[in-house]
PDB file of C-alpha atoms in Angstrom:
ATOM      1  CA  UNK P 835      11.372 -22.089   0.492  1.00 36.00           C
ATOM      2  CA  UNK P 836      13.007 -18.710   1.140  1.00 37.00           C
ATOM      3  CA  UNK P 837      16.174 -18.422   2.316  1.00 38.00           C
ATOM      4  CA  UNK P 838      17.387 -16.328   5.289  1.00 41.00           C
ATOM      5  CA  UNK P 839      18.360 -13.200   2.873  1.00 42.00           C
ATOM      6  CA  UNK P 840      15.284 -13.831   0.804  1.00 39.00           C
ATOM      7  CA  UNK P 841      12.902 -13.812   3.952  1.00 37.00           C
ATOM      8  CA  UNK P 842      10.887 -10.277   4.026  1.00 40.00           C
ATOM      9  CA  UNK P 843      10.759  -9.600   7.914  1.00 38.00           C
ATOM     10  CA  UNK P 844       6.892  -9.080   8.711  1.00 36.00           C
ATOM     11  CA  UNK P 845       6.484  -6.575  11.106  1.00 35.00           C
ATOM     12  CA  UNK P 846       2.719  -6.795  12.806  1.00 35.00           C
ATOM     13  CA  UNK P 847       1.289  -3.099  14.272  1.00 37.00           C
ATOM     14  CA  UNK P 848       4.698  -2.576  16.115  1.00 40.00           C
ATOM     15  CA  UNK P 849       6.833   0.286  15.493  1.00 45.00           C
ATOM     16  CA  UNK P 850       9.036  -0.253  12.289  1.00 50.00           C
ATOM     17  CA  UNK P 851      12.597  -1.493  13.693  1.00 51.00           C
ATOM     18  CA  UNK P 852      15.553   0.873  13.500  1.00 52.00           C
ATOM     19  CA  UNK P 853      17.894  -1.233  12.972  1.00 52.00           C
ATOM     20  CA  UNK P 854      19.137  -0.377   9.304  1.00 54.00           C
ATOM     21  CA  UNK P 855      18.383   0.950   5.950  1.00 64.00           C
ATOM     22  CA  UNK P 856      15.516  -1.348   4.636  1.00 73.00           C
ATOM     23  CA  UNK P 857      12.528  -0.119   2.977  1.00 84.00           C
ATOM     24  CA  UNK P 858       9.657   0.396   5.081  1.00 91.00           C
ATOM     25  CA  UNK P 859       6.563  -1.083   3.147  1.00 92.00           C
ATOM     26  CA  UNK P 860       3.012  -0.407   5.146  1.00 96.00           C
ATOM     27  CA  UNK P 861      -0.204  -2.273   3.432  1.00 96.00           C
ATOM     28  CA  UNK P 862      -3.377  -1.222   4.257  1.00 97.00           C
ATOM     29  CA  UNK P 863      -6.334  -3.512   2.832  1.00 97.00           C
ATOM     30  CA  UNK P 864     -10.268  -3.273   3.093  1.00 95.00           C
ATOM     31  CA  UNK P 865     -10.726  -7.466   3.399  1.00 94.00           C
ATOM     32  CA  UNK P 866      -8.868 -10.572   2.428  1.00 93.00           C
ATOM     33  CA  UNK P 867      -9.432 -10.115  -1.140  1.00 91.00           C
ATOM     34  CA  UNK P 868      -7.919  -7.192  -1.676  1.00 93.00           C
ATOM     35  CA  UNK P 869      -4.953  -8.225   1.145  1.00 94.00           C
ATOM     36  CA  UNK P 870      -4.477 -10.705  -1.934  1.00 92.00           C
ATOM     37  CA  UNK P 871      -4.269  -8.403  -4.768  1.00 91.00           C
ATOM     38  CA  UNK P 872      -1.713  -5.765  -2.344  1.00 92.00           C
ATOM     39  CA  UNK P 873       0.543  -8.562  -2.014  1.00 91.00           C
ATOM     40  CA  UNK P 874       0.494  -8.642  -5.915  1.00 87.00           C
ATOM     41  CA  UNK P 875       1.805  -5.520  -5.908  1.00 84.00           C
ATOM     42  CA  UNK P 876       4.862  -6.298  -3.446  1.00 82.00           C
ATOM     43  CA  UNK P 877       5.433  -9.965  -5.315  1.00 84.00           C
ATOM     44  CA  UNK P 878       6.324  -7.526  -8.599  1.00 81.00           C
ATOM     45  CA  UNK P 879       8.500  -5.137  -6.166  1.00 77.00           C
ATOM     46  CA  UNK P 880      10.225  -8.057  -4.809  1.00 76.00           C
ATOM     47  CA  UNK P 881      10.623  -9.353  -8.472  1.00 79.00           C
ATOM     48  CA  UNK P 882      12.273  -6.271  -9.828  1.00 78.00           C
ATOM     49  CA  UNK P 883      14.740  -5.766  -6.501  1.00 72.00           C
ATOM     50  CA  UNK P 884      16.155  -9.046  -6.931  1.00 71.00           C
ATOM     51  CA  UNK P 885      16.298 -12.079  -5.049  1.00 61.00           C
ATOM     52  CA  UNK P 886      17.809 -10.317  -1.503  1.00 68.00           C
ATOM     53  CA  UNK P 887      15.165  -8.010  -0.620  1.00 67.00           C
ATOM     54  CA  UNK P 888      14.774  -7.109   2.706  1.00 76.00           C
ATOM     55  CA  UNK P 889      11.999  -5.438   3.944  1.00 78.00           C
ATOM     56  CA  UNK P 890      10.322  -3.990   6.987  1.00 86.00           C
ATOM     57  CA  UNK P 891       6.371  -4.803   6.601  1.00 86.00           C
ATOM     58  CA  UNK P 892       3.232  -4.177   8.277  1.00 92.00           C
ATOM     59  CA  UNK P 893      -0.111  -5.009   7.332  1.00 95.00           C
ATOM     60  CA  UNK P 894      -2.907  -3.081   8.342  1.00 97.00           C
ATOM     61  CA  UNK P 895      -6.836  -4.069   7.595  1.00 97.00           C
ATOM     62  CA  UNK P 896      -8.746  -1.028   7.486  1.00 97.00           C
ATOM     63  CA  UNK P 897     -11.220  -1.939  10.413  1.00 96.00           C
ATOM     64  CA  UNK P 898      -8.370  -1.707  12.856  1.00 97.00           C
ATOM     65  CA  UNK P 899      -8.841   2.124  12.282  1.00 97.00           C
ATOM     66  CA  UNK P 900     -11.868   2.255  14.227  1.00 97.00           C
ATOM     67  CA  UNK P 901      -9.213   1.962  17.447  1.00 97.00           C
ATOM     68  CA  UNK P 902      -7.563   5.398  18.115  1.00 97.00           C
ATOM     69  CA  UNK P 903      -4.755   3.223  19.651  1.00 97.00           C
ATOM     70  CA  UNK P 904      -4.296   1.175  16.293  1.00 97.00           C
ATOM     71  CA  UNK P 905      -5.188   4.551  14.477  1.00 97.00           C
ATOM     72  CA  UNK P 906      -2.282   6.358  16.037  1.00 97.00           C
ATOM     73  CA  UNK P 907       0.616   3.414  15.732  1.00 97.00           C
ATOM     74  CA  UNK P 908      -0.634   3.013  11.902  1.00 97.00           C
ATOM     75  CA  UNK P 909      -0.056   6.435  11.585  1.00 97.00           C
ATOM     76  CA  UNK P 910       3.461   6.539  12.680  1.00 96.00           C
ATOM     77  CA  UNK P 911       4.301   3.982  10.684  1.00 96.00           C
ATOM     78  CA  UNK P 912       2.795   5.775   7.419  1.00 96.00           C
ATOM     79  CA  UNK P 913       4.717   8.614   8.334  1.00 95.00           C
ATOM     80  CA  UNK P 914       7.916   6.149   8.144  1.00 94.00           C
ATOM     81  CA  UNK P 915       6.937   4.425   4.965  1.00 95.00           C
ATOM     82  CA  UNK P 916       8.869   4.486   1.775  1.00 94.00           C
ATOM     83  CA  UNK P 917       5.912   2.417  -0.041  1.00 94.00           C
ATOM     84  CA  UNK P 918       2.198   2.440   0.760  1.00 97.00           C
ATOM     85  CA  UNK P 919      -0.001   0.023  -0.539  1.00 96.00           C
ATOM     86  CA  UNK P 920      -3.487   0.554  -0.246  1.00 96.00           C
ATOM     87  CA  UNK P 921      -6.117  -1.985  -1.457  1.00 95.00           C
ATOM     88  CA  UNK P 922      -9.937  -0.312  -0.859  1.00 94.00           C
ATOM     89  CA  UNK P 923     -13.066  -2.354  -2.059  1.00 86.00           C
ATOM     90  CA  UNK P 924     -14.692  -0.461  -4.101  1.00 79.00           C
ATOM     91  CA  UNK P 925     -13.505   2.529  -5.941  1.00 74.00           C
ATOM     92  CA  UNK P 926     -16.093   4.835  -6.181  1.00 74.00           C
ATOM     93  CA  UNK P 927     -17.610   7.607  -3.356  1.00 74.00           C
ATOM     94  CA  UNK P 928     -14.995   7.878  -0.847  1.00 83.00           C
ATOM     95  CA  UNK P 929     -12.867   6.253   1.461  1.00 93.00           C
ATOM     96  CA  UNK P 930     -14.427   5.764   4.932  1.00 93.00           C
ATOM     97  CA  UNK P 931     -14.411   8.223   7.872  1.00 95.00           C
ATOM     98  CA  UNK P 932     -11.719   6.232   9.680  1.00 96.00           C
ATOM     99  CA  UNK P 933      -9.228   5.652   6.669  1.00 97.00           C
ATOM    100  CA  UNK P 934      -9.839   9.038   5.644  1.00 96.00           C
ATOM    101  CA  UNK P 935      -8.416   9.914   9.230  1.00 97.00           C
ATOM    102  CA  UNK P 936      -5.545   7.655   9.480  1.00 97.00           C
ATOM    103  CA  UNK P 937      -4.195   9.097   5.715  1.00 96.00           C
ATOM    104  CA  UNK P 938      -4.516  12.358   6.484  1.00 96.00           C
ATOM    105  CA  UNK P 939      -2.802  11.959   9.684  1.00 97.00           C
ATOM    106  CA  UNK P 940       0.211  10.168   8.365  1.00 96.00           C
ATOM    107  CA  UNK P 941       0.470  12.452   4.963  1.00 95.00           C
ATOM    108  CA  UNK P 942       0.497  15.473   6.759  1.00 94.00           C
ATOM    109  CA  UNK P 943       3.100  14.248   9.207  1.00 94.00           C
ATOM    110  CA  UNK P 944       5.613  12.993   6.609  1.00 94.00           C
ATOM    111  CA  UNK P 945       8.664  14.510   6.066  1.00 90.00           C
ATOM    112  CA  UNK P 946       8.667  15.049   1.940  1.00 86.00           C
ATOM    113  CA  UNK P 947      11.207  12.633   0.798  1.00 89.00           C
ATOM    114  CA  UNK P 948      11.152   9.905  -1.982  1.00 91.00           C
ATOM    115  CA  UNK P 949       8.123   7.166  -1.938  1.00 94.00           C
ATOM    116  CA  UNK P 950       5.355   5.523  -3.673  1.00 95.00           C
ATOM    117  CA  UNK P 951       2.125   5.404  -2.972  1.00 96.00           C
ATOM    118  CA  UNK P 952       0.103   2.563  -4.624  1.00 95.00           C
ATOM    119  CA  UNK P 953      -3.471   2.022  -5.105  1.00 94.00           C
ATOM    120  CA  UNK P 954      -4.845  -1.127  -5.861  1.00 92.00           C
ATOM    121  CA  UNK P 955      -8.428  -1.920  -7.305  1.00 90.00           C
ATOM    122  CA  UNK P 956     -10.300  -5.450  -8.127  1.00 85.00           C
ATOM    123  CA  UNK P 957     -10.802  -5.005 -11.954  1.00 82.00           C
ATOM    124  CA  UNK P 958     -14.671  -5.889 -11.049  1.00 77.00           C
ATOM    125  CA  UNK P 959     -15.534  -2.508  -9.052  1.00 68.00           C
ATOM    126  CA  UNK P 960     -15.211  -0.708 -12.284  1.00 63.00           C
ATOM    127  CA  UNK P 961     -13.222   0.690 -15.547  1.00 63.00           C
ATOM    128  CA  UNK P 962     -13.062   4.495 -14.422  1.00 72.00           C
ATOM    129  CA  UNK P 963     -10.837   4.898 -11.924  1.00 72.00           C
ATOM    130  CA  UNK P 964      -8.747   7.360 -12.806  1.00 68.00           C
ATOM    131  CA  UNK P 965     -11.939   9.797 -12.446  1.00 74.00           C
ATOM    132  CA  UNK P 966     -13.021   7.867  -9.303  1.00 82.00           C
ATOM    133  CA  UNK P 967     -13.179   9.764  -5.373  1.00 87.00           C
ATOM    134  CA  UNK P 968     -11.183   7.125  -3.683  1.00 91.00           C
ATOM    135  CA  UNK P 969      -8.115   7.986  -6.450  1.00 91.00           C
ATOM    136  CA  UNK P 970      -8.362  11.471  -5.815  1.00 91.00           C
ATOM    137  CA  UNK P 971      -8.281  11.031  -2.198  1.00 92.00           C
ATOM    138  CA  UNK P 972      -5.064   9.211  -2.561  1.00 94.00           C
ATOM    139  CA  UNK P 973      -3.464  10.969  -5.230  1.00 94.00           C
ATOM    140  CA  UNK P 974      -3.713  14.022  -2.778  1.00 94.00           C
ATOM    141  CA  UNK P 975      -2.558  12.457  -0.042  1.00 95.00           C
ATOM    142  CA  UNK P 976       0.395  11.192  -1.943  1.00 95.00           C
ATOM    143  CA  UNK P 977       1.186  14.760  -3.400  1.00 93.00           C
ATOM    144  CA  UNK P 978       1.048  16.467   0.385  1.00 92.00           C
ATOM    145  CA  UNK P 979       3.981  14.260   1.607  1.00 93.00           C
ATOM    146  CA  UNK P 980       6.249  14.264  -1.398  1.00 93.00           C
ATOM    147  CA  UNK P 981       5.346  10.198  -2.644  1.00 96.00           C
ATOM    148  CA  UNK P 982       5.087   8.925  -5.907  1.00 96.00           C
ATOM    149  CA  UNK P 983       1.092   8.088  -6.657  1.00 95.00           C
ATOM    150  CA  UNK P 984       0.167   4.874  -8.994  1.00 92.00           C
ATOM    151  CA  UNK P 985      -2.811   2.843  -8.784  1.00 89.00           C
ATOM    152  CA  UNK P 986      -3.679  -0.131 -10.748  1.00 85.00           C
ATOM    153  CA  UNK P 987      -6.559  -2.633 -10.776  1.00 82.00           C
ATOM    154  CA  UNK P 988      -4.599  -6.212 -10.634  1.00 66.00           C
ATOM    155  CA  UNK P 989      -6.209  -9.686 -11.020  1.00 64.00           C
ATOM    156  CA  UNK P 990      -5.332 -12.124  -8.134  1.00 59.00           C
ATOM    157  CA  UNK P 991      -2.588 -14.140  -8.508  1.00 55.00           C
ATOM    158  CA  UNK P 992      -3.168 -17.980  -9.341  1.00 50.00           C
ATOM    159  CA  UNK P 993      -0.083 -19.438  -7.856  1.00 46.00           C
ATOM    160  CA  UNK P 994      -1.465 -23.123  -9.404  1.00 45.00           C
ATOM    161  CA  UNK P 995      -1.338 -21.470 -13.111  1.00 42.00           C
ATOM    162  CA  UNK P 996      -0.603 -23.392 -15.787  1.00 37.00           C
ATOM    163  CA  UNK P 997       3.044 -22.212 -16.030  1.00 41.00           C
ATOM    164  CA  UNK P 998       3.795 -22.433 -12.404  1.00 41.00           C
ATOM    165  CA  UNK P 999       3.862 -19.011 -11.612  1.00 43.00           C
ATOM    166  CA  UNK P1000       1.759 -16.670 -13.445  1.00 45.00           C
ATOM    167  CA  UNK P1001       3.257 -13.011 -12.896  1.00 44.00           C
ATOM    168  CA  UNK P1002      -0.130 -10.714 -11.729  1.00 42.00           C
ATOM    169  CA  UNK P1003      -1.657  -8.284 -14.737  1.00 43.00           C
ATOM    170  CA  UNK P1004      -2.538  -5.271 -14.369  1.00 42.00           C
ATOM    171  CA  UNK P1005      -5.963  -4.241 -16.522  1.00 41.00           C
ATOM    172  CA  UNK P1006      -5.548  -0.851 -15.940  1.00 43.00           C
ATOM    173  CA  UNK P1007      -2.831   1.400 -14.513  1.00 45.00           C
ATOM    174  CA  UNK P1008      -1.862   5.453 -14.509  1.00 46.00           C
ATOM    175  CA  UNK P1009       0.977   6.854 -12.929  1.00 47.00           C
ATOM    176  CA  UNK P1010       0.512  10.521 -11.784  1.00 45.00           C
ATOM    177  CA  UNK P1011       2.672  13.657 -11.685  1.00 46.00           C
ATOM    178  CA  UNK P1012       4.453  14.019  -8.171  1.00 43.00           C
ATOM    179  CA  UNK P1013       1.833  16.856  -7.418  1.00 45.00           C
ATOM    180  CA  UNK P1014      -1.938  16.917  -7.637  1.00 46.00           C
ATOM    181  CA  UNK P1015      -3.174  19.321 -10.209  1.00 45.00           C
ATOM    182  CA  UNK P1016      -5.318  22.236  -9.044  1.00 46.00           C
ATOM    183  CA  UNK P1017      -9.320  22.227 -10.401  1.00 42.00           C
TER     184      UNK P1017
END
């Protein structure tokens, strides 16, 4: 069980809170699979903060885009985030019209200041993602507003493993430089 100071506060498509200096962390996932492996991702951020982090956290499943009124308050709270998390299906083509929408919205809006920008990929959609559409999408959105880009394709994590807790993989995973290369 967590305790008070351990407890991450879960913010649901509101407005982040103002009320203090805690990292904003926005997760934006294509289905409940990929929710999974995003949370991966924020289990290892959690591990290396320590046990009293404190976070400000929405999650946001890419369908809710389709609603300008969801579009626009996912937007604003991009535009606040100091870590994005974004878990698409599939790797390859592109993202879809309405993702591609709400990322350029928020990238363009944020103020350039420290970040991260995380990508995460099922190890099953395929081995190639550093030269995949969907990563350059990202990577470019990451480089407009000043973040950080990574992207990684981590297995699930088995919470029943054999040693209790079995710390999440990664099979693959590239860090970029803070700003997108010209072709």
């Amino acid at each position: 069980m967590l305790t008070i100071a351990e407890r991450p506060d879960f913010v649901l498509h509101n407005n982040f809170a103002n009320d203090g200096p805690r990292p904003q962390v926005l997760m934006a996932y294509e289905d409940l699979n990929m929710a999974l492996r995003a949370m991966n991702v924020l289990a290892l951020v959690a591990r290396e903060a320590g046990d009293n982090l404190d976070i400000q956290f929405s999650m946001w499943r890419f369908d809710f885009f389709n609603s300008p009124d969801m579009l626009e308050a996912a937007v604003r709270q991009g535009e606040r985030a100091d870590i994005i998390v974004v878990a698409p299906g599939n790797s390859s083509g592109g993202l879809s019209a309405p993702v591609t929408s709400w990322l350029e919205h928020w990238s363009g809006r944020r103020q350039s200041r420290p970040g991260a920008l995380v990508a995460v990929f099922d190890p099953a959609a395929g081995g190639h993602l550093a030269t995949s559409g969907v990563v350059r999408q990202l990577h470019a959105a990451a480089g407009l507003s000043g973040m950080d880009f990574f992207f990684s394709a981590l297995r699930q994590l088995n919470p029943c493993g054999a040693r209790g807790s079995e710390a999440p993989h990664a099979t693959e995973s590239t860090t970029f430089p803070l700003r997108p290369t010209p072709h």
